[in-house]
């Protein structure tokens, strides 16, 4: 007997909102049922780890104490063959504002207690997100996520103009396009494989591990980005986050020993891609090759941490940054576009 499907909505314990797909007339999971784990053959709402009798997609904001689990899940999703996606380093860099602030910017979509999608508000109107590899093309999950993105009352994105970054070739990306989310800002991903020989680290590159180096690092960053927003206190908060256990902060000096460049690299475990975020060259020391030099040092550091490749993604408008990465051996990949919704975008109906 094949199951019959009935969609229901309910309010789960603690107020987290969820949608359930109730599977009637099924008392046990049949692993032989074709393509059940991908949501085909009429069974919608398959879980990340398999099919269960009653499946719910639950949208949540994690407690700060749950961030390590979120980071661990996100780490496990990283793979070289995937388009560039949200990385543990993105959360690690934002940890400079503290765990409470970071947790408030994270959204998770779960089934049967397993996280299937993770979003990060990189600003009040920009969500960067990705999904578990096994539900990359899951239609039901995509509809649930896009419904949440389209409805301000769901607590993900506000009304008005907003943007979403989601990996190309996911069902979520396709569905956003179908519901009139238009092409937004272009970004250029860059990639450097680390399985072969990596250029030797410049002897003037140091790993930041002293209070003096921290102050030099944050000063270089503030100059590079024209912002007073990165303080020593924020550096220490970043270093307290769990992603930093697989990270290194590097400082580059000129021939006189002056700090001129800095970068933080984030690994995601052996055999997975690592991320450069952020990188900066002091405003008084640009166009002297320091950017490319510290990029090569960053790649070498990631290789020592066991990363399979080094990734970075920069706005396509910053061609000087693209050229810097290319000078360090990075190769550009296909340009990717945010998806943008404005006040006239057609709403998605559940």
Coordinates of C-alpha atoms in Angstrom, one line a residue:
X1 CA 0.0 0.0 0.0
X2 CA 1.4 3.4 -1.0
X3 CA 1.1 6.2 1.6
X4 CA -1.2 9.1 1.2
X5 CA 0.1 12.6 1.9
X6 CA -1.6 15.4 3.9
X7 CA 0.1 18.8 4.5
X8 CA -0.6 20.3 7.9
X9 CA 0.8 23.3 9.8
X10 CA 1.3 23.6 13.5
X11 CA 3.1 25.5 16.2
X12 CA 5.9 23.4 17.8
X13 CA 7.1 23.5 21.3
X14 CA 8.9 26.7 22.2
X15 CA 7.1 28.7 19.5
X16 CA 9.2 27.6 16.6
X17 CA 7.2 27.4 13.4
X18 CA 7.0 24.3 11.3
X19 CA 5.2 22.6 8.5
X20 CA 4.6 18.9 8.6
X21 CA 4.0 16.4 5.9
X22 CA 2.0 13.6 7.6
X23 CA 2.4 10.2 6.0
X24 CA -0.8 8.2 6.5
X25 CA -1.0 4.4 6.3
X26 CA 2.7 3.9 6.8
X27 CA 3.9 2.1 9.9
X28 CA 7.5 1.6 8.9
X29 CA 10.0 3.0 6.5
X30 CA 10.5 0.9 3.4
X31 CA 14.1 1.4 2.2
X32 CA 13.2 -0.2 -1.2
X33 CA 10.6 2.5 -2.0
X34 CA 12.1 4.2 -5.0
X35 CA 13.8 7.6 -4.5
X36 CA 12.1 8.1 -1.1
X37 CA 15.1 10.1 0.2
X38 CA 14.8 12.6 -2.6
X39 CA 11.1 13.3 -2.1
X40 CA 9.9 11.7 -5.4
X41 CA 7.1 9.2 -6.0
X42 CA 4.7 11.5 -4.1
X43 CA 6.4 11.4 -0.8
X44 CA 7.2 15.0 0.1
X45 CA 9.1 16.1 3.2
X46 CA 11.8 13.4 3.2
X47 CA 14.2 14.0 6.0
X48 CA 17.9 14.8 5.7
X49 CA 18.9 11.4 6.9
X50 CA 16.0 9.4 5.5
X51 CA 12.2 9.1 5.6
X52 CA 10.2 9.1 8.8
X53 CA 6.5 8.7 9.4
X54 CA 5.7 12.3 10.1
X55 CA 8.1 14.9 8.7
X56 CA 8.3 18.6 9.6
X57 CA 10.5 21.4 8.3
X58 CA 11.2 23.7 11.3
X59 CA 12.6 27.2 11.1
X60 CA 14.6 28.2 14.1
X61 CA 17.0 30.7 15.5
X62 CA 19.6 28.8 17.5
X63 CA 20.6 29.5 21.1
X64 CA 24.2 30.6 21.5
X65 CA 24.9 27.3 23.1
X66 CA 23.9 25.6 19.9
X67 CA 26.3 27.4 17.6
X68 CA 29.0 24.8 17.8
X69 CA 26.5 22.2 16.4
X70 CA 25.6 24.6 13.6
X71 CA 29.2 25.2 12.8
X72 CA 29.9 21.4 12.9
X73 CA 27.1 20.7 10.5
X74 CA 28.1 23.5 8.1
X75 CA 31.7 22.1 8.2
X76 CA 30.5 18.7 7.2
X77 CA 28.8 20.1 4.1
X78 CA 31.9 21.7 2.5
X79 CA 33.2 19.9 -0.6
X80 CA 35.4 20.9 -3.5
X81 CA 32.9 19.8 -6.2
X82 CA 30.2 22.2 -4.9
X83 CA 29.7 25.8 -6.0
X84 CA 31.0 28.2 -3.4
X85 CA 28.7 28.3 -0.4
X86 CA 28.3 29.5 3.1
X87 CA 31.4 28.4 5.1
X88 CA 32.2 28.0 8.8
X89 CA 34.7 30.8 8.3
X90 CA 31.8 33.2 7.5
X91 CA 30.3 32.5 10.9
X92 CA 33.8 32.6 12.5
X93 CA 34.5 36.1 11.2
X94 CA 31.1 37.3 12.5
X95 CA 31.9 35.8 15.9
X96 CA 33.9 39.0 16.6
X97 CA 30.6 40.5 17.7
X98 CA 30.1 37.7 20.3
X99 CA 28.1 34.5 20.4
X100 CA 24.8 36.1 21.3
X101 CA 24.9 38.5 18.3
X102 CA 26.0 35.8 15.9
X103 CA 23.2 33.4 17.1
X104 CA 20.6 36.2 16.4
X105 CA 21.7 36.3 12.8
X106 CA 21.6 32.5 12.1
X107 CA 18.5 30.7 10.8
X108 CA 18.3 26.9 10.5
X109 CA 15.7 24.7 8.8
X110 CA 15.5 21.2 10.3
X111 CA 13.7 17.9 9.8
X112 CA 13.5 15.3 12.5
X113 CA 16.0 17.2 14.6
X114 CA 18.6 17.3 11.7
X115 CA 19.7 20.6 10.2
X116 CA 19.0 20.6 6.4
X117 CA 19.7 24.3 5.6
X118 CA 21.5 27.1 7.3
X119 CA 21.2 30.8 6.7
X120 CA 23.3 33.8 8.0
X121 CA 22.1 37.4 8.0
X122 CA 25.2 39.2 6.7
X123 CA 23.4 42.5 7.4
X124 CA 19.6 43.1 8.1
X125 CA 18.6 42.6 4.4
X126 CA 21.1 40.1 3.1
X127 CA 20.9 36.3 3.8
X128 CA 23.7 34.0 2.9
X129 CA 22.7 30.3 3.0
X130 CA 23.3 26.8 1.9
X131 CA 21.7 23.4 2.2
X132 CA 22.8 19.8 3.0
X133 CA 24.2 18.0 0.0
X134 CA 21.5 15.2 0.2
X135 CA 18.7 17.8 -0.2
X136 CA 20.4 20.0 -2.7
X137 CA 17.5 19.4 -5.1
X138 CA 14.7 18.7 -2.6
X139 CA 11.6 20.5 -3.9
X140 CA 9.6 20.4 -0.7
X141 CA 12.5 21.9 1.3
X142 CA 13.0 24.5 -1.3
X143 CA 9.3 25.6 -1.2
X144 CA 9.4 25.8 2.6
X145 CA 12.6 27.9 2.6
X146 CA 11.5 30.2 -0.2
X147 CA 8.1 30.7 1.6
X148 CA 10.0 31.7 4.7
X149 CA 12.2 34.1 2.8
X150 CA 9.2 35.7 1.1
X151 CA 7.2 36.4 4.2
X152 CA 8.6 39.0 6.5
X153 CA 6.4 37.7 9.4
X154 CA 8.5 34.5 9.3
X155 CA 11.4 36.4 10.8
X156 CA 14.0 35.7 8.2
X157 CA 14.1 38.8 6.0
X158 CA 12.2 42.2 6.4
X159 CA 9.8 43.8 4.0
X160 CA 11.3 45.8 1.1
X161 CA 14.4 45.2 -0.9
X162 CA 16.4 42.2 0.3
X163 CA 19.0 39.8 -1.2
X164 CA 19.7 36.1 -0.8
X165 CA 23.0 34.2 -1.6
X166 CA 22.4 30.5 -2.2
X167 CA 24.6 28.1 -4.2
X168 CA 24.0 27.8 -7.9
X169 CA 22.3 24.6 -9.1
X170 CA 20.3 24.2 -5.9
X171 CA 16.5 23.9 -6.1
X172 CA 16.2 27.0 -3.8
X173 CA 18.1 29.1 -6.4
X174 CA 15.9 27.8 -9.2
X175 CA 12.7 28.5 -7.2
X176 CA 13.7 32.0 -6.3
X177 CA 14.1 32.7 -10.0
X178 CA 10.7 31.2 -10.7
X179 CA 9.1 33.5 -8.2
X180 CA 10.6 36.6 -9.7
X181 CA 13.5 37.2 -7.4
X182 CA 15.7 39.0 -9.9
X183 CA 19.5 38.9 -10.4
X184 CA 21.3 41.0 -7.9
X185 CA 25.0 41.9 -7.3
X186 CA 27.6 39.8 -9.1
X187 CA 30.3 38.1 -7.2
X188 CA 33.5 36.4 -8.4
X189 CA 34.5 33.2 -6.7
X190 CA 38.2 32.3 -6.9
X191 CA 39.8 28.9 -6.2
X192 CA 43.3 27.5 -5.6
X193 CA 43.9 23.7 -5.3
X194 CA 46.2 22.7 -2.5
X195 CA 46.9 19.1 -3.4
X196 CA 50.1 20.1 -5.3
X197 CA 53.0 22.2 -4.3
X198 CA 52.2 25.5 -2.6
X199 CA 54.5 28.5 -2.8
X200 CA 56.7 28.9 0.3
X201 CA 55.6 31.3 2.9
X202 CA 57.4 34.6 2.9
X203 CA 59.7 34.8 6.0
X204 CA 58.1 38.2 6.9
X205 CA 54.7 36.5 7.4
X206 CA 53.8 35.8 11.0
X207 CA 51.0 33.9 12.8
X208 CA 49.3 36.4 15.1
X209 CA 49.5 35.1 18.7
X210 CA 50.7 38.0 20.9
X211 CA 48.9 41.1 22.1
X212 CA 51.2 43.3 20.2
X213 CA 50.5 41.4 16.9
X214 CA 46.8 41.5 17.6
X215 CA 47.0 45.3 17.8
X216 CA 49.0 45.5 14.6
X217 CA 46.6 43.2 12.8
X218 CA 43.5 45.2 13.8
X219 CA 45.2 48.5 12.8
X220 CA 46.1 47.1 9.4
X221 CA 42.5 45.9 8.9
X222 CA 41.0 49.3 9.9
X223 CA 43.3 51.1 7.4
X224 CA 42.7 48.6 4.6
X225 CA 38.9 48.8 4.9
X226 CA 38.6 52.4 5.9
X227 CA 36.6 51.4 9.0
X228 CA 37.0 51.7 12.8
X229 CA 34.9 48.6 13.2
X230 CA 37.6 45.9 14.1
X231 CA 39.1 46.4 17.5
X232 CA 41.4 44.3 19.6
X233 CA 38.5 43.2 21.7
X234 CA 36.7 42.0 18.7
X235 CA 39.7 40.0 17.6
X236 CA 39.8 38.2 20.9
X237 CA 36.0 37.5 20.7
X238 CA 36.6 36.1 17.2
X239 CA 39.4 33.9 18.5
X240 CA 37.1 32.6 21.3
X241 CA 34.7 31.2 18.7
X242 CA 34.8 27.5 17.9
X243 CA 35.6 28.0 14.2
X244 CA 38.9 29.6 15.2
X245 CA 40.1 26.3 16.4
X246 CA 40.8 25.5 12.7
X247 CA 41.9 29.0 11.7
X248 CA 45.0 31.1 11.6
X249 CA 45.4 34.9 11.5
X250 CA 48.5 36.0 9.6
X251 CA 50.4 39.3 9.6
X252 CA 52.7 40.5 6.8
X253 CA 55.6 42.9 7.3
X254 CA 57.8 44.9 4.9
X255 CA 61.6 45.0 4.9
X256 CA 61.6 47.4 7.8
X257 CA 59.4 45.2 9.9
X258 CA 56.3 47.4 9.6
X259 CA 52.9 45.5 9.5
X260 CA 51.5 46.0 6.1
X261 CA 48.9 43.2 5.4
X262 CA 46.7 40.7 7.3
X263 CA 44.5 37.8 6.5
X264 CA 42.5 35.2 8.5
X265 CA 42.1 31.7 7.0
X266 CA 39.5 29.2 8.1
X267 CA 39.8 25.5 7.6
X268 CA 36.8 23.2 7.6
X269 CA 38.6 19.9 8.4
X270 CA 41.0 17.7 6.4
X271 CA 40.2 17.3 2.8
X272 CA 37.7 20.2 2.6
X273 CA 38.0 23.7 1.2
X274 CA 39.2 26.5 3.4
X275 CA 38.3 30.2 3.2
X276 CA 40.2 33.5 3.3
X277 CA 38.1 36.0 5.2
X278 CA 39.0 38.8 5.5
X279 CA 42.2 40.0 3.8
X280 CA 43.5 43.6 3.7
X281 CA 46.6 45.6 2.9
X282 CA 47.3 48.9 4.7
X283 CA 46.3 51.9 2.7
X284 CA 49.8 53.3 2.8
X285 CA 51.4 50.2 1.4
X286 CA 49.3 49.2 -1.6
X287 CA 50.5 48.2 -5.1
X288 CA 53.7 46.7 -3.8
X289 CA 52.8 43.0 -4.0
X290 CA 52.0 42.6 -0.4
X291 CA 48.4 41.4 -1.2
X292 CA 49.6 38.6 -3.4
X293 CA 52.3 37.6 -0.9
X294 CA 49.9 37.2 2.0
X295 CA 47.5 35.4 -0.3
X296 CA 50.2 32.8 -1.0
X297 CA 51.0 32.6 2.7
X298 CA 47.3 32.1 3.4
X299 CA 47.2 29.2 1.0
X300 CA 50.2 27.6 2.6
X301 CA 48.6 27.9 6.0
X302 CA 45.4 26.2 4.8
X303 CA 47.5 23.4 3.3
X304 CA 49.2 22.9 6.7
X305 CA 45.7 22.8 8.3
X306 CA 44.7 20.0 5.9
X307 CA 42.5 21.9 3.5
X308 CA 42.1 20.6 0.0
X309 CA 41.7 24.0 -1.6
X310 CA 41.5 27.7 -0.8
X311 CA 38.4 29.7 -1.6
X312 CA 37.5 33.4 -1.6
X313 CA 34.6 35.3 -3.1
X314 CA 34.8 39.0 -3.8
X315 CA 32.4 41.5 -5.4
X316 CA 33.0 41.5 -9.2
X317 CA 33.2 45.3 -9.0
X318 CA 36.5 45.1 -7.0
X319 CA 38.7 44.1 -9.9
X320 CA 41.8 45.1 -8.0
X321 CA 41.0 42.4 -5.5
X322 CA 40.3 39.9 -8.3
X323 CA 43.7 40.7 -9.8
X324 CA 45.5 40.3 -6.4
X325 CA 44.1 36.8 -6.0
X326 CA 44.9 35.9 -9.5
X327 CA 48.5 37.1 -9.0
X328 CA 48.7 34.6 -6.1
X329 CA 47.7 31.7 -8.3
X330 CA 43.9 31.7 -7.7
X331 CA 41.7 30.9 -10.7
X332 CA 38.4 32.6 -11.2
X333 CA 35.2 30.5 -11.4
X334 CA 31.9 31.3 -13.0
X335 CA 30.4 34.6 -11.7
X336 CA 27.5 34.1 -9.3
X337 CA 24.6 36.4 -8.6
X338 CA 22.6 37.2 -5.5
X339 CA 18.8 36.9 -5.9
X340 CA 17.0 40.1 -5.0
X341 CA 13.4 40.8 -4.0
X342 CA 11.8 44.2 -4.0
X343 CA 8.4 45.5 -3.2
X344 CA 6.9 44.4 -6.5
X345 CA 8.2 40.8 -6.4
X346 CA 5.4 38.2 -6.8
X347 CA 4.9 36.5 -3.4
X348 CA 5.3 32.8 -3.0
X349 CA 2.1 31.0 -1.8
X350 CA 2.7 28.0 0.5

